[in-house]
C-alpha atoms as an extended CHARMM CRD file, in Angstrom:
* protein
*
       236  EXT
         1         1  MET       CA             -0.4830000000        0.3260000000       -0.0560000000  PROA      1               0.0000000000
         2         2  LYS       CA              1.6680000000        3.4500000000       -0.8990000000  PROA      2               0.0000000000
         3         3  ARG       CA              2.0480000000        5.2070000000        2.3980000000  PROA      3               0.0000000000
         4         4  ILE       CA              1.6340000000        9.3710000000        0.4480000000  PROA      4               0.0000000000
         5         5  LEU       CA             -1.9530000000       10.1720000000        1.6210000000  PROA      5               0.0000000000
         6         6  VAL       CA             -4.3370000000        9.2010000000       -0.6550000000  PROA      6               0.0000000000
         7         7  LEU       CA             -6.4250000000       12.3800000000        0.5260000000  PROA      7               0.0000000000
         8         8  LEU       CA             -4.0600000000       14.7280000000       -0.9100000000  PROA      8               0.0000000000
         9         9  VAL       CA             -1.9200000000       12.3820000000       -3.9820000000  PROA      9               0.0000000000
        10        10  SER       CA             -4.4360000000       13.3330000000       -6.7090000000  PROA      10              0.0000000000
        11        11  ILE       CA             -4.4370000000       16.8000000000       -5.5100000000  PROA      11              0.0000000000
        12        12  LEU       CA             -1.6280000000       18.1160000000       -3.5550000000  PROA      12              0.0000000000
        13        13  LEU       CA              0.7290000000       16.9100000000       -6.3300000000  PROA      13              0.0000000000
        14        14  LEU       CA             -0.9820000000       18.9780000000       -9.2800000000  PROA      14              0.0000000000
        15        15  THR       CA              0.9080000000       22.3030000000      -10.3680000000  PROA      15              0.0000000000
        16        16  GLY       CA              0.3080000000       25.1490000000       -8.0750000000  PROA      16              0.0000000000
        17        17  CYS       CA             -1.0460000000       23.5870000000       -5.2440000000  PROA      17              0.0000000000
        18        18  SER       CA             -0.8360000000       24.2600000000       -1.2380000000  PROA      18              0.0000000000
        19        19  VAL       CA             -1.9260000000       22.7080000000        1.8280000000  PROA      19              0.0000000000
        20        20  LYS       CA             -2.4260000000       24.0250000000        4.7440000000  PROA      20              0.0000000000
        21        21  TYR       CA             -2.6330000000       21.3970000000        7.7550000000  PROA      21              0.0000000000
        22        22  ASP       CA             -4.3890000000       23.0370000000       11.2370000000  PROA      22              0.0000000000
        23        23  ILE       CA             -4.2580000000       21.0990000000       14.1250000000  PROA      23              0.0000000000
        24        24  THR       CA             -5.2320000000       22.5810000000       18.0060000000  PROA      24              0.0000000000
        25        25  ILE       CA             -4.4670000000       20.5760000000       20.6380000000  PROA      25              0.0000000000
        26        26  THR       CA             -6.8570000000       21.4420000000       23.4910000000  PROA      26              0.0000000000
        27        27  ASP       CA             -6.1490000000       21.7490000000       27.0710000000  PROA      27              0.0000000000
        28        28  LYS       CA             -7.8380000000       17.8650000000       27.6170000000  PROA      28              0.0000000000
        29        29  GLU       CA             -5.6820000000       16.6890000000       24.8110000000  PROA      29              0.0000000000
        30        30  GLN       CA             -8.2460000000       16.9080000000       22.2710000000  PROA      30              0.0000000000
        31        31  ILE       CA             -6.8370000000       17.1870000000       18.5390000000  PROA      31              0.0000000000
        32        32  LYS       CA             -8.7100000000       18.8830000000       16.4730000000  PROA      32              0.0000000000
        33        33  GLU       CA             -7.8090000000       18.8440000000       12.6870000000  PROA      33              0.0000000000
        34        34  GLU       CA             -8.2840000000       20.6910000000        9.3650000000  PROA      34              0.0000000000
        35        35  ILE       CA             -6.4580000000       20.1480000000        5.7560000000  PROA      35              0.0000000000
        36        36  THR       CA             -7.2410000000       23.2810000000        3.8130000000  PROA      36              0.0000000000
        37        37  ILE       CA             -5.8910000000       22.4560000000        0.0680000000  PROA      37              0.0000000000
        38        38  THR       CA             -5.6530000000       25.4840000000       -2.1110000000  PROA      38              0.0000000000
        39        39  VAL       CA             -6.0710000000       24.8840000000       -6.0470000000  PROA      39              0.0000000000
        40        40  ASP       CA             -5.2220000000       26.7910000000       -9.2290000000  PROA      40              0.0000000000
        41        41  ASN       CA             -8.6960000000       27.2210000000      -11.0740000000  PROA      41              0.0000000000
        42        42  LYS       CA             -7.0160000000       27.2100000000      -14.2120000000  PROA      42              0.0000000000
        43        43  THR       CA             -4.8640000000       24.0960000000      -13.5810000000  PROA      43              0.0000000000
        44        44  ALA       CA             -8.2630000000       22.6670000000      -11.7270000000  PROA      44              0.0000000000
        45        45  ILE       CA            -10.3060000000       23.1680000000      -15.4350000000  PROA      45              0.0000000000
        46        46  GLU       CA             -7.1880000000       21.8550000000      -17.5470000000  PROA      46              0.0000000000
        47        47  LYS       CA             -7.8200000000       18.7940000000      -15.6550000000  PROA      47              0.0000000000
        48        48  SER       CA            -11.5190000000       18.2640000000      -16.1790000000  PROA      48              0.0000000000
        49        49  ASN       CA            -14.1520000000       19.7160000000      -18.0540000000  PROA      49              0.0000000000
        50        50  SER       CA            -15.1510000000       22.2600000000      -15.4600000000  PROA      50              0.0000000000
        51        51  LEU       CA            -13.9170000000       23.5890000000      -12.0600000000  PROA      51              0.0000000000
        52        52  ASP       CA            -17.6560000000       21.9240000000      -10.9130000000  PROA      52              0.0000000000
        53        53  GLU       CA            -16.8570000000       18.6200000000      -11.9490000000  PROA      53              0.0000000000
        54        54  TYR       CA            -12.8650000000       18.8590000000      -10.7290000000  PROA      54              0.0000000000
        55        55  LEU       CA            -14.2660000000       20.0330000000       -7.3980000000  PROA      55              0.0000000000
        56        56  ASP       CA            -17.1110000000       17.0570000000       -7.4010000000  PROA      56              0.0000000000
        57        57  TYR       CA            -14.6170000000       14.7660000000       -8.8120000000  PROA      57              0.0000000000
        58        58  TYR       CA            -12.1970000000       15.1700000000       -5.6360000000  PROA      58              0.0000000000
        59        59  SER       CA            -14.7040000000       15.5010000000       -3.0690000000  PROA      59              0.0000000000
        60        60  ASN       CA            -16.0900000000       12.0640000000       -4.1380000000  PROA      60              0.0000000000
        61        61  ILE       CA            -13.1720000000       10.6910000000       -3.5240000000  PROA      61              0.0000000000
        62        62  TYR       CA            -12.8900000000       11.5860000000        0.1880000000  PROA      62              0.0000000000
        63        63  ALA       CA            -16.2590000000       10.4920000000        0.5800000000  PROA      63              0.0000000000
        64        64  ASP       CA            -15.4950000000        7.1060000000       -1.0330000000  PROA      64              0.0000000000
        65        65  ASN       CA            -12.4420000000        6.6660000000        0.7000000000  PROA      65              0.0000000000
        66        66  GLN       CA            -12.8260000000        4.0840000000        3.6410000000  PROA      66              0.0000000000
        67        67  GLY       CA             -9.8990000000        5.7620000000        5.1240000000  PROA      67              0.0000000000
        68        68  TYR       CA            -11.4850000000        9.0500000000        5.0900000000  PROA      68              0.0000000000
        69        69  GLY       CA            -14.6520000000        8.4390000000        6.2700000000  PROA      69              0.0000000000
        70        70  GLU       CA            -14.9250000000       10.0290000000        9.3390000000  PROA      70              0.0000000000
        71        71  PHE       CA            -14.2870000000       13.3290000000        7.7210000000  PROA      71              0.0000000000
        72        72  ASN       CA            -16.3680000000       16.2980000000        7.2400000000  PROA      72              0.0000000000
        73        73  VAL       CA            -15.2390000000       17.6730000000        3.8760000000  PROA      73              0.0000000000
        74        74  LYS       CA            -16.1820000000       20.9090000000        1.9870000000  PROA      74              0.0000000000
        75        75  THR       CA            -15.2910000000       22.8230000000       -1.0560000000  PROA      75              0.0000000000
        76        76  LYS       CA            -14.8950000000       26.5810000000       -1.5640000000  PROA      76              0.0000000000
        77        77  LYS       CA            -14.7970000000       28.4410000000       -5.1420000000  PROA      77              0.0000000000
        78        78  GLY       CA            -12.9800000000       31.6780000000       -5.6330000000  PROA      78              0.0000000000
        79        79  LYS       CA            -12.3980000000       33.6700000000       -8.3690000000  PROA      79              0.0000000000
        80        80  GLU       CA             -8.7470000000       32.2230000000       -9.1320000000  PROA      80              0.0000000000
        81        81  PHE       CA             -8.1970000000       29.5990000000       -6.1400000000  PROA      81              0.0000000000
        82        82  SER       CA            -10.8180000000       26.8750000000       -5.0430000000  PROA      82              0.0000000000
        83        83  LYS       CA             -9.9480000000       25.0030000000       -1.5100000000  PROA      83              0.0000000000
        84        84  PHE       CA            -10.7130000000       21.9460000000       -0.3360000000  PROA      84              0.0000000000
        85        85  ILE       CA            -11.2670000000       22.0390000000        3.5840000000  PROA      85              0.0000000000
        86        86  VAL       CA            -11.2370000000       18.9070000000        5.3230000000  PROA      86              0.0000000000
        87        87  LYS       CA            -11.9400000000       18.5460000000        9.1740000000  PROA      87              0.0000000000
        88        88  ASN       CA            -11.8190000000       15.6700000000       11.8520000000  PROA      88              0.0000000000
        89        89  THR       CA            -11.5630000000       15.0430000000       15.8380000000  PROA      89              0.0000000000
        90        90  TYR       CA             -9.3070000000       12.7130000000       17.7430000000  PROA      90              0.0000000000
        91        91  GLY       CA             -9.9860000000       12.2460000000       21.2520000000  PROA      91              0.0000000000
        92        92  SER       CA             -6.4540000000       12.2610000000       22.2100000000  PROA      92              0.0000000000
        93        93  LEU       CA             -3.0740000000       12.0980000000       20.8860000000  PROA      93              0.0000000000
        94        94  THR       CA             -2.8230000000        8.6960000000       20.7900000000  PROA      94              0.0000000000
        95        95  ASP       CA             -5.8360000000        8.6270000000       18.6300000000  PROA      95              0.0000000000
        96        96  TYR       CA             -4.4570000000       11.0660000000       16.5280000000  PROA      96              0.0000000000
        97        97  THR       CA             -1.4970000000        9.2650000000       15.7810000000  PROA      97              0.0000000000
        98        98  SER       CA             -3.2360000000        6.2770000000       15.3380000000  PROA      98              0.0000000000
        99        99  SER       CA             -5.2170000000        7.8860000000       12.7400000000  PROA      99              0.0000000000
       100       100  PHE       CA             -5.5270000000        7.2980000000        8.6990000000  PROA      100             0.0000000000
       101       101  SER       CA             -3.8340000000       10.5070000000        7.8520000000  PROA      101             0.0000000000
       102       102  PHE       CA             -1.1660000000       10.9100000000       10.3590000000  PROA      102             0.0000000000
       103       103  ARG       CA             -0.0840000000        7.6120000000        9.1700000000  PROA      103             0.0000000000
       104       104  SER       CA              0.2540000000        8.8830000000        5.7930000000  PROA      104             0.0000000000
       105       105  MET       CA              2.5420000000       11.3380000000        6.7480000000  PROA      105             0.0000000000
       106       106  PHE       CA              4.5450000000        9.5440000000        9.8110000000  PROA      106             0.0000000000
       107       107  ASN       CA              5.1280000000        5.9730000000       10.4640000000  PROA      107             0.0000000000
       108       108  LYS       CA              4.6830000000        6.6260000000       14.0290000000  PROA      108             0.0000000000
       109       109  ALA       CA              5.1100000000        8.9490000000       16.9610000000  PROA      109             0.0000000000
       110       110  VAL       CA              6.6170000000        8.7390000000       20.0570000000  PROA      110             0.0000000000
       111       111  ILE       CA              5.1680000000       10.5400000000       23.4230000000  PROA      111             0.0000000000
       112       112  GLU       CA              6.6420000000       11.0370000000       26.5270000000  PROA      112             0.0000000000
       113       113  ARG       CA              4.8340000000       12.0220000000       29.9310000000  PROA      113             0.0000000000
       114       114  VAL       CA              7.0180000000       12.9550000000       32.6080000000  PROA      114             0.0000000000
       115       115  GLY       CA              5.7100000000       15.5220000000       35.5430000000  PROA      115             0.0000000000
       116       116  ASN       CA              4.0210000000       18.1050000000       34.1460000000  PROA      116             0.0000000000
       117       117  TYR       CA              5.3080000000       18.0720000000       30.0390000000  PROA      117             0.0000000000
       118       118  VAL       CA              4.3720000000       16.0350000000       27.8230000000  PROA      118             0.0000000000
       119       119  THR       CA              6.9550000000       15.2670000000       24.9500000000  PROA      119             0.0000000000
       120       120  PHE       CA              5.6300000000       14.6300000000       21.0330000000  PROA      120             0.0000000000
       121       121  THR       CA              8.1440000000       13.2530000000       18.7640000000  PROA      121             0.0000000000
       122       122  THR       CA              7.2310000000       12.0600000000       14.7430000000  PROA      122             0.0000000000
       123       123  SER       CA              9.3450000000        9.5220000000       13.1310000000  PROA      123             0.0000000000
       124       124  GLU       CA             10.5090000000       10.2620000000        9.5930000000  PROA      124             0.0000000000
       125       125  ASN       CA              8.1460000000       12.2700000000        6.9410000000  PROA      125             0.0000000000
       126       126  GLU       CA              6.6950000000        9.9860000000        4.8080000000  PROA      126             0.0000000000
       127       127  TYR       CA              4.9640000000       12.7070000000        2.6740000000  PROA      127             0.0000000000
       128       128  LEU       CA              8.8140000000       13.8850000000        1.9070000000  PROA      128             0.0000000000
       129       129  LYS       CA              9.9510000000       10.5120000000        1.4240000000  PROA      129             0.0000000000
       130       130  ALA       CA              6.7250000000        9.8620000000       -0.9990000000  PROA      130             0.0000000000
       131       131  LEU       CA              7.4580000000       12.9450000000       -2.9340000000  PROA      131             0.0000000000
       132       132  ASN       CA             11.1300000000       12.1330000000       -3.6450000000  PROA      132             0.0000000000
       133       133  SER       CA             10.6930000000        9.1360000000       -5.1530000000  PROA      133             0.0000000000
       134       134  ALA       CA             11.1900000000        8.1610000000       -8.3960000000  PROA      134             0.0000000000
       135       135  GLU       CA              7.4120000000        7.3850000000       -8.9710000000  PROA      135             0.0000000000
       136       136  TYR       CA              6.7990000000       11.0530000000       -9.0030000000  PROA      136             0.0000000000
       137       137  LEU       CA              9.2420000000       12.6400000000      -10.5190000000  PROA      137             0.0000000000
       138       138  ASP       CA              7.2790000000       13.8560000000      -13.1130000000  PROA      138             0.0000000000
       139       139  GLU       CA              7.7850000000       17.5630000000      -14.3970000000  PROA      139             0.0000000000
       140       140  GLU       CA              3.8130000000       18.0990000000      -14.0300000000  PROA      140             0.0000000000
       141       141  PHE       CA              3.6430000000       17.0480000000      -10.1780000000  PROA      141             0.0000000000
       142       142  PHE       CA              5.2990000000       18.9090000000       -7.7430000000  PROA      142             0.0000000000
       143       143  TYR       CA              3.8690000000       20.7910000000       -4.7290000000  PROA      143             0.0000000000
       144       144  GLU       CA              4.7820000000       24.4910000000       -3.6360000000  PROA      144             0.0000000000
       145       145  ASP       CA              4.3740000000       24.3020000000       -0.1960000000  PROA      145             0.0000000000
       146       146  PHE       CA              3.1640000000       22.0240000000        2.7780000000  PROA      146             0.0000000000
       147       147  ILE       CA              2.3990000000       24.4050000000        6.0410000000  PROA      147             0.0000000000
       148       148  ILE       CA              1.9190000000       22.6760000000        9.4010000000  PROA      148             0.0000000000
       149       149  ASN       CA              0.1330000000       25.0240000000       12.0180000000  PROA      149             0.0000000000
       150       150  ILE       CA             -0.4620000000       23.5940000000       15.7060000000  PROA      150             0.0000000000
       151       151  LYS       CA             -2.1850000000       25.3750000000       18.1800000000  PROA      151             0.0000000000
       152       152  PHE       CA             -1.4210000000       24.3820000000       21.9350000000  PROA      152             0.0000000000
       153       153  TYR       CA             -3.8970000000       25.3310000000       24.7350000000  PROA      153             0.0000000000
       154       154  ASN       CA             -0.6280000000       24.9700000000       26.8960000000  PROA      154             0.0000000000
       155       155  LYS       CA              2.1520000000       26.4210000000       27.3540000000  PROA      155             0.0000000000
       156       156  VAL       CA              4.9570000000       25.1840000000       24.7470000000  PROA      156             0.0000000000
       157       157  VAL       CA              8.5350000000       24.8040000000       26.4210000000  PROA      157             0.0000000000
       158       158  ASN       CA             10.7280000000       23.2390000000       23.1880000000  PROA      158             0.0000000000
       159       159  HSD       CA             10.1110000000       22.8160000000       19.6790000000  PROA      159             0.0000000000
       160       160  ASN       CA             11.5450000000       22.3050000000       16.1110000000  PROA      160             0.0000000000
       161       161  ALA       CA              9.0330000000       24.7650000000       14.4120000000  PROA      161             0.0000000000
       162       162  ASP       CA             10.0570000000       27.3710000000       11.6070000000  PROA      162             0.0000000000
       163       163  TYR       CA              7.9710000000       29.9540000000       12.9290000000  PROA      163             0.0000000000
       164       164  VAL       CA              5.6280000000       30.7150000000       16.5330000000  PROA      164             0.0000000000
       165       165  ASP       CA              2.6200000000       33.1330000000       16.4790000000  PROA      165             0.0000000000
       166       166  GLU       CA              3.3980000000       33.4320000000       20.8620000000  PROA      166             0.0000000000
       167       167  LYS       CA              0.0410000000       35.7300000000       20.6520000000  PROA      167             0.0000000000
       168       168  ASN       CA             -1.9890000000       32.7900000000       19.3660000000  PROA      168             0.0000000000
       169       169  ASN       CA              0.4650000000       30.2230000000       20.8910000000  PROA      169             0.0000000000
       170       170  ILE       CA              0.5550000000       28.7300000000       17.2040000000  PROA      170             0.0000000000
       171       171  TYR       CA              3.6570000000       26.9150000000       15.8040000000  PROA      171             0.0000000000
       172       172  THR       CA              4.3330000000       26.5260000000       12.3670000000  PROA      172             0.0000000000
       173       173  TRP       CA              6.2040000000       24.1100000000       10.5780000000  PROA      173             0.0000000000
       174       174  GLU       CA              6.9360000000       24.9490000000        6.6340000000  PROA      174             0.0000000000
       175       175  VAL       CA              7.9250000000       21.9280000000        4.5820000000  PROA      175             0.0000000000
       176       176  THR       CA              9.5330000000       22.6140000000        0.8890000000  PROA      176             0.0000000000
       177       177  LYS       CA             12.0220000000       21.1680000000       -1.0480000000  PROA      177             0.0000000000
       178       178  ASN       CA             14.3270000000       23.8670000000       -0.0680000000  PROA      178             0.0000000000
       179       179  ASN       CA             13.0800000000       23.5640000000        3.4940000000  PROA      179             0.0000000000
       180       180  PRO       CA             12.4880000000       19.5770000000        4.2470000000  PROA      180             0.0000000000
       181       181  LYS       CA             11.4430000000       18.5170000000        7.8180000000  PROA      181             0.0000000000
       182       182  ASP       CA             12.4010000000       15.0340000000        8.4900000000  PROA      182             0.0000000000
       183       183  PHE       CA              9.9780000000       15.2220000000       11.8390000000  PROA      183             0.0000000000
       184       184  ILE       CA              8.3680000000       17.7600000000       14.1270000000  PROA      184             0.0000000000
       185       185  THR       CA              8.8750000000       17.8530000000       17.8830000000  PROA      185             0.0000000000
       186       186  PHE       CA              7.6000000000       19.9890000000       20.6440000000  PROA      186             0.0000000000
       187       187  LYS       CA              7.0870000000       19.8430000000       24.3960000000  PROA      187             0.0000000000
       188       188  TYR       CA              4.6240000000       21.5580000000       26.5540000000  PROA      188             0.0000000000
       189       189  SER       CA              3.4460000000       21.9210000000       30.3070000000  PROA      189             0.0000000000
       190       190  LYS       CA              0.2340000000       21.2710000000       31.7270000000  PROA      190             0.0000000000
       191       191  GLU       CA              0.1710000000       24.8380000000       32.7960000000  PROA      191             0.0000000000
       192       192  LYS       CA             -2.7120000000       26.2820000000       29.9880000000  PROA      192             0.0000000000
       193       193  ARG       CA             -2.8460000000       29.5000000000       27.9430000000  PROA      193             0.0000000000
       194       194  TYR       CA             -6.1720000000       30.5930000000       29.2600000000  PROA      194             0.0000000000
       195       195  ASP       CA             -6.4640000000       33.8860000000       26.5980000000  PROA      195             0.0000000000
       196       196  VAL       CA             -6.0190000000       31.6260000000       23.6220000000  PROA      196             0.0000000000
       197       197  ILE       CA             -8.6490000000       29.0280000000       25.1380000000  PROA      197             0.0000000000
       198       198  PHE       CA            -11.0700000000       32.2770000000       25.9110000000  PROA      198             0.0000000000
       199       199  LYS       CA            -10.2000000000       33.5940000000       22.6130000000  PROA      199             0.0000000000
       200       200  ASP       CA            -11.2820000000       30.2230000000       20.5670000000  PROA      200             0.0000000000
       201       201  TRP       CA            -14.3780000000       30.1150000000       22.4220000000  PROA      201             0.0000000000
       202       202  VAL       CA            -15.6200000000       33.4620000000       21.7500000000  PROA      202             0.0000000000
       203       203  MET       CA            -14.8790000000       32.5000000000       17.8380000000  PROA      203             0.0000000000
       204       204  VAL       CA            -16.8800000000       29.1740000000       18.2150000000  PROA      204             0.0000000000
       205       205  ASN       CA            -19.5500000000       30.7990000000       20.1160000000  PROA      205             0.0000000000
       206       206  LEU       CA            -19.6880000000       34.2560000000       18.4600000000  PROA      206             0.0000000000
       207       207  LEU       CA            -22.9630000000       33.9750000000       16.7000000000  PROA      207             0.0000000000
       208       208  PRO       CA            -24.8130000000       33.0460000000       20.2380000000  PROA      208             0.0000000000
       209       209  ILE       CA            -22.8720000000       35.4520000000       21.8540000000  PROA      209             0.0000000000
       210       210  ILE       CA            -23.9560000000       38.2980000000       19.1080000000  PROA      210             0.0000000000
       211       211  ILE       CA            -27.3220000000       37.2570000000       19.3260000000  PROA      211             0.0000000000
       212       212  ILE       CA            -27.7640000000       37.3480000000       23.3030000000  PROA      212             0.0000000000
       213       213  GLY       CA            -25.7870000000       40.6120000000       23.3840000000  PROA      213             0.0000000000
       214       214  ALA       CA            -27.9840000000       42.4160000000       21.2770000000  PROA      214             0.0000000000
       215       215  PHE       CA            -31.0710000000       40.9570000000       22.6450000000  PROA      215             0.0000000000
       216       216  LEU       CA            -29.4780000000       42.3810000000       26.1500000000  PROA      216             0.0000000000
       217       217  ILE       CA            -29.0830000000       45.8030000000       24.8140000000  PROA      217             0.0000000000
       218       218  PHE       CA            -32.3800000000       46.1750000000       23.0730000000  PROA      218             0.0000000000
       219       219  ALA       CA            -33.7770000000       44.9010000000       26.5310000000  PROA      219             0.0000000000
       220       220  ILE       CA            -31.8660000000       47.7310000000       28.4240000000  PROA      220             0.0000000000
       221       221  CYS       CA            -32.7140000000       50.0990000000       25.7820000000  PROA      221             0.0000000000
       222       222  PHE       CA            -36.5700000000       49.4630000000       25.9960000000  PROA      222             0.0000000000
       223       223  GLY       CA            -36.2220000000       48.9810000000       29.9170000000  PROA      223             0.0000000000
       224       224  ILE       CA            -34.8050000000       52.7890000000       30.2000000000  PROA      224             0.0000000000
       225       225  TYR       CA            -37.2950000000       54.0820000000       27.4920000000  PROA      225             0.0000000000
       226       226  ILE       CA            -40.1240000000       52.5650000000       29.7320000000  PROA      226             0.0000000000
       227       227  ALA       CA            -38.6880000000       53.9430000000       32.9870000000  PROA      227             0.0000000000
       228       228  ILE       CA            -38.7860000000       57.5790000000       31.1160000000  PROA      228             0.0000000000
       229       229  VAL       CA            -42.0740000000       57.0340000000       29.7720000000  PROA      229             0.0000000000
       230       230  ARG       CA            -43.5730000000       56.3180000000       33.3010000000  PROA      230             0.0000000000
       231       231  LYS       CA            -41.5790000000       59.5200000000       34.8900000000  PROA      231             0.0000000000
       232       232  ASN       CA            -43.0950000000       61.8330000000       32.4230000000  PROA      232             0.0000000000
       233       233  ASN       CA            -46.5830000000       60.4580000000       32.5570000000  PROA      233             0.0000000000
       234       234  ASP       CA            -46.2630000000       60.6850000000       36.9370000000  PROA      234             0.0000000000
       235       235  ARG       CA            -45.2630000000       64.5050000000       36.4810000000  PROA      235             0.0000000000
       236       236  ILE       CA            -48.7390000000       65.2070000000       33.9600000000  PROA      236             0.0000000000
């Protein structure tokens, strides 16, 4: 069985495509996974009769593939680029490392728990290994970049990420042919980043917050109006 991501092989390797792989590790070690695959519309149309047909075809690949049956798949059309957005959630780090998508990129990962710290280190990057094999050296097939973003709800004390967004506690690994990553590793403590947790909670519940806030403002304004009317009536 080929180890390269079945999810990405027919899309990512098309000229001009890129992949953004977002993971959130919550304070309870739940894993929220989101894969965003951006395709050039011109290239997509060249490979199919129309953009809609192209997006439908590859969406069905997700739906028909047993390994990705649990994923929530959406497509988003744009003027120049379109996207496949694939989401899933895992109950723990162990569940995540046993998943089809993770094992397609890395053979395994070592998770060490010592005191208040958790260290996570992957094995060799199977994704790069497959891309560099002779089987995929056709000039038509190459990728621009593969970005891995991991957001932590806990404080990170060690890592080999390329970039760090301290404000949002997001660590980024950029995988390209000029910047290959044989493995990724990080270590975090049990100390929580409550600012990050709160911001994510607000974003997830933004619509209910807006609705409730608008209702409260209306209720307060209406109450003030009633109070003013009654006060004016009492003067008469």
